[in-house]
Amino acid sequence: MTITIVYGSESGATKSVATRIAKKMGGRTLDIREATARDFEESSFLILGAPTYGAGDLPSDWEDNFDALKSANIEGKTVALFGLGDQETYPDSFLDAMGLLYDQVIAQGATVIGFTETDGFTYTSSMAEQDGQFVGLAIDEDTQSDQTSKRITAWVERLA
Ligand SMILES: Cc1cc2nc3c(=O)[nH]c(=O)nc-3n(C[C@H](O)[C@H](O)[C@H](O)COP(=O)(O)O)c2cc1C
């Protein structure tokens, strides 16, 4: 199985989480700035990660190269998502970018696995929440960095 972890990261936190996931799962990391449609198509298991910026937006690197994902044929592919955000400063748009990625890959016919519990987080609204769960791994390096290792480990174990 080829695992590709495609991430966008402005200040490095998402890149670091991508690297930690790759180490545990044996996949390769790929900056969204370098990704082509073929990278999405050739991987048998895709993991996509993004921090949220603006008021609930994808980071600019993801926005600028969103077409690479959109133009890829990922119908039937299994995808897992992770998102980074700050629940204290941005409680109304916590992890929204992960929700945007979810909507996109679902629209393209992919299957998303790796939902997680919202327990332990305090926020008001999140586009990454669906039926009381997050649509992927939720990480807050700004206010809960002490939880990150535990959260990554539990998520990777459940994906395996
Ligand atoms: C200008 C700005 C806007 C942000 N907006 C949001 C937001 O709407 N929702 C959220 O959950 N986090 C938001 N964040 C927090 C970042 O997503 C968080 O710090 C993340 O860890 C950054 O990841 P990176 O280092 O990979 O770029 C924002 C941060 C900044 C600096």
PDB file of C-alpha atoms and ligand atoms in Angstrom:
ATOM      1  CA  MET A   1       0.000   0.000   0.000  1.00  0.00           C
ATOM      2  CA  THR A   2       1.359   3.443  -0.857  1.00  0.00           C
ATOM      3  CA  ILE A   3       0.500   6.107   1.679  1.00  0.00           C
ATOM      4  CA  THR A   4       0.901   9.767   0.755  1.00  0.00           C
ATOM      5  CA  ILE A   5       0.404  12.484   3.329  1.00  0.00           C
ATOM      6  CA  VAL A   6      -0.314  15.747   1.531  1.00  0.00           C
ATOM      7  CA  TYR A   7      -0.175  18.815   3.744  1.00  0.00           C
ATOM      8  CA  GLY A   8      -0.187  22.589   3.604  1.00  0.00           C
ATOM      9  CA  SER A   9       1.501  24.501   6.380  1.00  0.00           C
ATOM     10  CA  GLU A  10       2.234  28.195   6.870  1.00  0.00           C
ATOM     11  CA  SER A  11       4.180  28.193  10.102  1.00  0.00           C
ATOM     12  CA  GLY A  12       5.285  24.563  10.252  1.00  0.00           C
ATOM     13  CA  ALA A  13       2.931  22.936  12.758  1.00  0.00           C
ATOM     14  CA  THR A  14       0.958  20.948  10.175  1.00  0.00           C
ATOM     15  CA  LYS A  15       4.149  19.897   8.431  1.00  0.00           C
ATOM     16  CA  SER A  16       5.468  18.581  11.738  1.00  0.00           C
ATOM     17  CA  VAL A  17       2.278  16.586  12.395  1.00  0.00           C
ATOM     18  CA  ALA A  18       2.439  15.208   8.821  1.00  0.00           C
ATOM     19  CA  THR A  19       5.993  14.023   9.466  1.00  0.00           C
ATOM     20  CA  ARG A  20       4.995  12.388  12.738  1.00  0.00           C
ATOM     21  CA  ILE A  21       2.118  10.538  11.064  1.00  0.00           C
ATOM     22  CA  ALA A  22       4.434   9.442   8.232  1.00  0.00           C
ATOM     23  CA  LYS A  23       6.959   8.031  10.700  1.00  0.00           C
ATOM     24  CA  LYS A  24       4.291   5.972  12.421  1.00  0.00           C
ATOM     25  CA  MET A  25       2.590   4.749   9.248  1.00  0.00           C
ATOM     26  CA  GLY A  26       5.511   4.421   6.875  1.00  0.00           C
ATOM     27  CA  GLY A  27       4.171   6.859   4.302  1.00  0.00           C
ATOM     28  CA  ARG A  28       5.740   9.767   2.463  1.00  0.00           C
ATOM     29  CA  THR A  29       4.921  13.419   3.033  1.00  0.00           C
ATOM     30  CA  LEU A  30       4.237  15.830   0.198  1.00  0.00           C
ATOM     31  CA  ASP A  31       3.815  19.606   0.402  1.00  0.00           C
ATOM     32  CA  ILE A  32       0.617  20.617  -1.428  1.00  0.00           C
ATOM     33  CA  ARG A  33       2.708  23.188  -3.328  1.00  0.00           C
ATOM     34  CA  GLU A  34       4.491  20.290  -5.031  1.00  0.00           C
ATOM     35  CA  ALA A  35       1.484  18.006  -5.537  1.00  0.00           C
ATOM     36  CA  THR A  36       0.025  17.057  -8.896  1.00  0.00           C
ATOM     37  CA  ALA A  37      -3.197  15.219  -9.700  1.00  0.00           C
ATOM     38  CA  ARG A  38      -1.090  12.132 -10.353  1.00  0.00           C
ATOM     39  CA  ASP A  39       0.231  12.157  -6.767  1.00  0.00           C
ATOM     40  CA  PHE A  40      -3.335  11.900  -5.483  1.00  0.00           C
ATOM     41  CA  GLU A  41      -4.255   9.227  -7.998  1.00  0.00           C
ATOM     42  CA  GLU A  42      -1.214   6.990  -7.576  1.00  0.00           C
ATOM     43  CA  SER A  43      -1.453   6.677  -3.828  1.00  0.00           C
ATOM     44  CA  SER A  44      -3.595   3.823  -2.572  1.00  0.00           C
ATOM     45  CA  PHE A  45      -4.255   5.564   0.749  1.00  0.00           C
ATOM     46  CA  LEU A  46      -4.328   9.340   0.945  1.00  0.00           C
ATOM     47  CA  ILE A  47      -3.985  11.412   4.091  1.00  0.00           C
ATOM     48  CA  LEU A  48      -4.682  15.131   3.673  1.00  0.00           C
ATOM     49  CA  GLY A  49      -3.856  17.758   6.294  1.00  0.00           C
ATOM     50  CA  ALA A  50      -4.507  21.473   6.643  1.00  0.00           C
ATOM     51  CA  PRO A  51      -4.489  24.192   9.282  1.00  0.00           C
ATOM     52  CA  THR A  52      -7.323  26.725   9.203  1.00  0.00           C
ATOM     53  CA  TYR A  53      -6.589  30.365   8.379  1.00  0.00           C
ATOM     54  CA  GLY A  54      -8.574  33.540   7.777  1.00  0.00           C
ATOM     55  CA  ALA A  55     -12.058  33.092   9.117  1.00  0.00           C
ATOM     56  CA  GLY A  56     -12.411  29.401   8.528  1.00  0.00           C
ATOM     57  CA  ASP A  57     -10.456  29.091   5.290  1.00  0.00           C
ATOM     58  CA  LEU A  58      -7.914  26.735   3.808  1.00  0.00           C
ATOM     59  CA  PRO A  59      -4.343  28.028   4.024  1.00  0.00           C
ATOM     60  CA  SER A  60      -3.184  29.830   0.868  1.00  0.00           C
ATOM     61  CA  ASP A  61      -0.982  26.950  -0.298  1.00  0.00           C
ATOM     62  CA  TRP A  62      -3.995  24.640  -0.363  1.00  0.00           C
ATOM     63  CA  GLU A  63      -6.120  27.325  -2.034  1.00  0.00           C
ATOM     64  CA  ASP A  64      -3.468  28.011  -4.663  1.00  0.00           C
ATOM     65  CA  ASN A  65      -3.071  24.345  -5.587  1.00  0.00           C
ATOM     66  CA  PHE A  66      -6.591  23.079  -4.892  1.00  0.00           C
ATOM     67  CA  ASP A  67      -6.958  22.222  -8.580  1.00  0.00           C
ATOM     68  CA  ALA A  68      -4.400  19.430  -8.218  1.00  0.00           C
ATOM     69  CA  LEU A  69      -6.846  17.683  -5.894  1.00  0.00           C
ATOM     70  CA  LYS A  70      -9.976  18.720  -7.779  1.00  0.00           C
ATOM     71  CA  SER A  71      -8.679  17.429 -11.092  1.00  0.00           C
ATOM     72  CA  ALA A  72      -7.562  14.079  -9.657  1.00  0.00           C
ATOM     73  CA  ASN A  73      -9.682  10.992 -10.096  1.00  0.00           C
ATOM     74  CA  ILE A  74     -10.000   9.764  -6.515  1.00  0.00           C
ATOM     75  CA  GLU A  75     -13.357   8.067  -6.855  1.00  0.00           C
ATOM     76  CA  GLY A  76     -13.520   5.053  -4.548  1.00  0.00           C
ATOM     77  CA  LYS A  77     -10.223   5.917  -2.870  1.00  0.00           C
ATOM     78  CA  THR A  78      -9.841   5.779   0.889  1.00  0.00           C
ATOM     79  CA  VAL A  79      -8.884   9.106   2.439  1.00  0.00           C
ATOM     80  CA  ALA A  80      -8.136  10.199   6.005  1.00  0.00           C
ATOM     81  CA  LEU A  81      -7.935  13.819   7.116  1.00  0.00           C
ATOM     82  CA  PHE A  82      -6.203  15.806   9.803  1.00  0.00           C
ATOM     83  CA  GLY A  83      -6.598  19.447  10.746  1.00  0.00           C
ATOM     84  CA  LEU A  84      -4.824  21.955  12.939  1.00  0.00           C
ATOM     85  CA  GLY A  85      -6.508  24.902  14.584  1.00  0.00           C
ATOM     86  CA  ASP A  86      -6.734  27.060  17.672  1.00  0.00           C
ATOM     87  CA  GLN A  87      -9.951  26.492  19.630  1.00  0.00           C
ATOM     88  CA  GLU A  88      -9.405  29.403  22.032  1.00  0.00           C
ATOM     89  CA  THR A  89      -8.748  32.195  19.540  1.00  0.00           C
ATOM     90  CA  TYR A  90     -10.995  30.870  16.766  1.00  0.00           C
ATOM     91  CA  PRO A  91     -13.838  28.993  18.509  1.00  0.00           C
ATOM     92  CA  ASP A  92     -16.338  29.867  15.739  1.00  0.00           C
ATOM     93  CA  SER A  93     -14.304  28.379  12.917  1.00  0.00           C
ATOM     94  CA  PHE A  94     -12.315  25.702  14.696  1.00  0.00           C
ATOM     95  CA  LEU A  95     -10.699  23.336  12.166  1.00  0.00           C
ATOM     96  CA  ASP A  96     -12.986  24.534   9.367  1.00  0.00           C
ATOM     97  CA  ALA A  97     -10.352  23.754   6.735  1.00  0.00           C
ATOM     98  CA  MET A  98     -10.581  20.053   7.575  1.00  0.00           C
ATOM     99  CA  GLY A  99     -14.313  20.306   6.876  1.00  0.00           C
ATOM    100  CA  LEU A 100     -13.598  21.946   3.519  1.00  0.00           C
ATOM    101  CA  LEU A 101     -11.239  19.113   2.571  1.00  0.00           C
ATOM    102  CA  TYR A 102     -13.869  16.603   3.657  1.00  0.00           C
ATOM    103  CA  ASP A 103     -16.563  18.195   1.480  1.00  0.00           C
ATOM    104  CA  GLN A 104     -14.218  18.223  -1.497  1.00  0.00           C
ATOM    105  CA  VAL A 105     -13.073  14.590  -1.361  1.00  0.00           C
ATOM    106  CA  ILE A 106     -16.608  13.361  -0.679  1.00  0.00           C
ATOM    107  CA  ALA A 107     -17.803  15.317  -3.726  1.00  0.00           C
ATOM    108  CA  GLN A 108     -15.132  13.484  -5.725  1.00  0.00           C
ATOM    109  CA  GLY A 109     -16.403  10.085  -4.601  1.00  0.00           C
ATOM    110  CA  ALA A 110     -13.776   9.189  -2.006  1.00  0.00           C
ATOM    111  CA  THR A 111     -14.486   7.370   1.252  1.00  0.00           C
ATOM    112  CA  VAL A 112     -13.305   9.111   4.413  1.00  0.00           C
ATOM    113  CA  ILE A 113     -12.188   7.086   7.418  1.00  0.00           C
ATOM    114  CA  GLY A 114     -10.665   8.094  10.756  1.00  0.00           C
ATOM    115  CA  PHE A 115     -13.374  10.190  12.387  1.00  0.00           C
ATOM    116  CA  THR A 116     -12.586  11.178  15.994  1.00  0.00           C
ATOM    117  CA  GLU A 117     -14.427  12.195  19.139  1.00  0.00           C
ATOM    118  CA  THR A 118     -14.914  15.891  19.913  1.00  0.00           C
ATOM    119  CA  ASP A 119     -14.496  15.220  23.653  1.00  0.00           C
ATOM    120  CA  GLY A 120     -11.715  17.285  25.177  1.00  0.00           C
ATOM    121  CA  PHE A 121     -12.168  20.255  22.841  1.00  0.00           C
ATOM    122  CA  THR A 122     -14.038  23.471  23.626  1.00  0.00           C
ATOM    123  CA  TYR A 123     -15.338  25.493  20.678  1.00  0.00           C
ATOM    124  CA  THR A 124     -18.594  26.919  19.378  1.00  0.00           C
ATOM    125  CA  SER A 125     -18.683  25.923  15.752  1.00  0.00           C
ATOM    126  CA  SER A 126     -16.666  23.752  13.388  1.00  0.00           C
ATOM    127  CA  MET A 127     -17.203  22.793   9.774  1.00  0.00           C
ATOM    128  CA  ALA A 128     -15.094  19.736  10.574  1.00  0.00           C
ATOM    129  CA  GLU A 129     -17.821  18.350  12.828  1.00  0.00           C
ATOM    130  CA  GLN A 130     -20.339  15.930  11.472  1.00  0.00           C
ATOM    131  CA  ASP A 131     -22.905  14.007  13.518  1.00  0.00           C
ATOM    132  CA  GLY A 132     -21.061  14.876  16.721  1.00  0.00           C
ATOM    133  CA  GLN A 133     -17.634  13.751  15.505  1.00  0.00           C
ATOM    134  CA  PHE A 134     -14.700  15.374  13.763  1.00  0.00           C
ATOM    135  CA  VAL A 135     -14.209  14.121  10.220  1.00  0.00           C
ATOM    136  CA  GLY A 136     -10.542  13.408  10.966  1.00  0.00           C
ATOM    137  CA  LEU A 137      -7.730  13.859  13.450  1.00  0.00           C
ATOM    138  CA  ALA A 138      -8.122  17.163  15.332  1.00  0.00           C
ATOM    139  CA  ILE A 139      -4.949  18.824  16.595  1.00  0.00           C
ATOM    140  CA  ASP A 140      -4.556  22.095  18.488  1.00  0.00           C
ATOM    141  CA  GLU A 141      -0.875  22.866  18.816  1.00  0.00           C
ATOM    142  CA  ASP A 142      -1.635  26.382  20.068  1.00  0.00           C
ATOM    143  CA  THR A 143      -3.529  25.465  23.223  1.00  0.00           C
ATOM    144  CA  GLN A 144      -3.285  21.677  23.675  1.00  0.00           C
ATOM    145  CA  SER A 145       0.130  20.666  22.367  1.00  0.00           C
ATOM    146  CA  ASP A 146       0.516  18.323  25.340  1.00  0.00           C
ATOM    147  CA  GLN A 147      -2.252  16.174  23.814  1.00  0.00           C
ATOM    148  CA  THR A 148      -0.787  15.926  20.319  1.00  0.00           C
ATOM    149  CA  SER A 149       1.344  12.791  20.681  1.00  0.00           C
ATOM    150  CA  LYS A 150      -1.460  10.877  22.341  1.00  0.00           C
ATOM    151  CA  ARG A 151      -3.955  11.974  19.696  1.00  0.00           C
ATOM    152  CA  ILE A 152      -1.689  11.061  16.771  1.00  0.00           C
ATOM    153  CA  THR A 153      -0.865   7.659  18.252  1.00  0.00           C
ATOM    154  CA  ALA A 154      -4.504   6.756  18.953  1.00  0.00           C
ATOM    155  CA  TRP A 155      -5.585   7.855  15.474  1.00  0.00           C
ATOM    156  CA  VAL A 156      -2.845   5.960  13.640  1.00  0.00           C
ATOM    157  CA  GLU A 157      -3.609   2.833  15.654  1.00  0.00           C
ATOM    158  CA  ARG A 158      -7.256   3.043  14.684  1.00  0.00           C
ATOM    159  CA  LEU A 159      -6.424   3.527  11.000  1.00  0.00           C
ATOM    160  CA  ALA A 160      -4.134   0.523  10.883  1.00  0.00           C
TER     161      ALA A 160
HETATM  162  C1  LIG B   1      -4.330  34.690  10.955  1.00  0.00           C
HETATM  163  C2  LIG B   1      -4.699  33.363  11.545  1.00  0.00           C
HETATM  164  C3  LIG B   1      -5.997  32.869  11.378  1.00  0.00           C
HETATM  165  C4  LIG B   1      -6.372  31.650  11.934  1.00  0.00           C
HETATM  166  N1  LIG B   1      -7.675  31.224  11.799  1.00  0.00           N
HETATM  167  C5  LIG B   1      -8.051  30.061  12.372  1.00  0.00           C
HETATM  168  C6  LIG B   1      -9.407  29.609  12.288  1.00  0.00           C
HETATM  169  O1  LIG B   1     -10.276  30.259  11.677  1.00  0.00           O
HETATM  170  N2  LIG B   1      -9.727  28.429  12.890  1.00  0.00           N
HETATM  171  C7  LIG B   1      -8.804  27.670  13.574  1.00  0.00           C
HETATM  172  O2  LIG B   1      -9.167  26.611  14.088  1.00  0.00           O
HETATM  173  N3  LIG B   1      -7.505  28.075  13.673  1.00  0.00           N
HETATM  174  C8  LIG B   1      -7.108  29.236  13.092  1.00  0.00           C
HETATM  175  N4  LIG B   1      -5.805  29.646  13.198  1.00  0.00           N
HETATM  176  C9  LIG B   1      -4.836  28.815  13.941  1.00  0.00           C
HETATM  177  C10 LIG B   1      -3.953  27.967  13.031  1.00  0.00           C
HETATM  178  O3  LIG B   1      -4.708  27.099  12.232  1.00  0.00           O
HETATM  179  C11 LIG B   1      -2.990  27.157  13.907  1.00  0.00           C
HETATM  180  O4  LIG B   1      -2.097  28.027  14.555  1.00  0.00           O
HETATM  181  C12 LIG B   1      -2.202  26.092  13.153  1.00  0.00           C
HETATM  182  O5  LIG B   1      -1.513  25.275  14.073  1.00  0.00           O
HETATM  183  C13 LIG B   1      -1.183  26.670  12.174  1.00  0.00           C
HETATM  184  O6  LIG B   1      -0.633  25.631  11.410  1.00  0.00           O
HETATM  185  P1  LIG B   1       0.681  25.794  10.529  1.00  0.00           P
HETATM  186  O7  LIG B   1       1.843  26.109  11.456  1.00  0.00           O
HETATM  187  O8  LIG B   1       0.852  24.494   9.829  1.00  0.00           O
HETATM  188  O9  LIG B   1       0.459  26.903   9.531  1.00  0.00           O
HETATM  189  C14 LIG B   1      -5.415  30.875  12.643  1.00  0.00           C
HETATM  190  C15 LIG B   1      -4.110  31.357  12.799  1.00  0.00           C
HETATM  191  C16 LIG B   1      -3.755  32.575  12.260  1.00  0.00           C
HETATM  192  C17 LIG B   1      -2.327  33.074  12.455  1.00  0.00           C
END
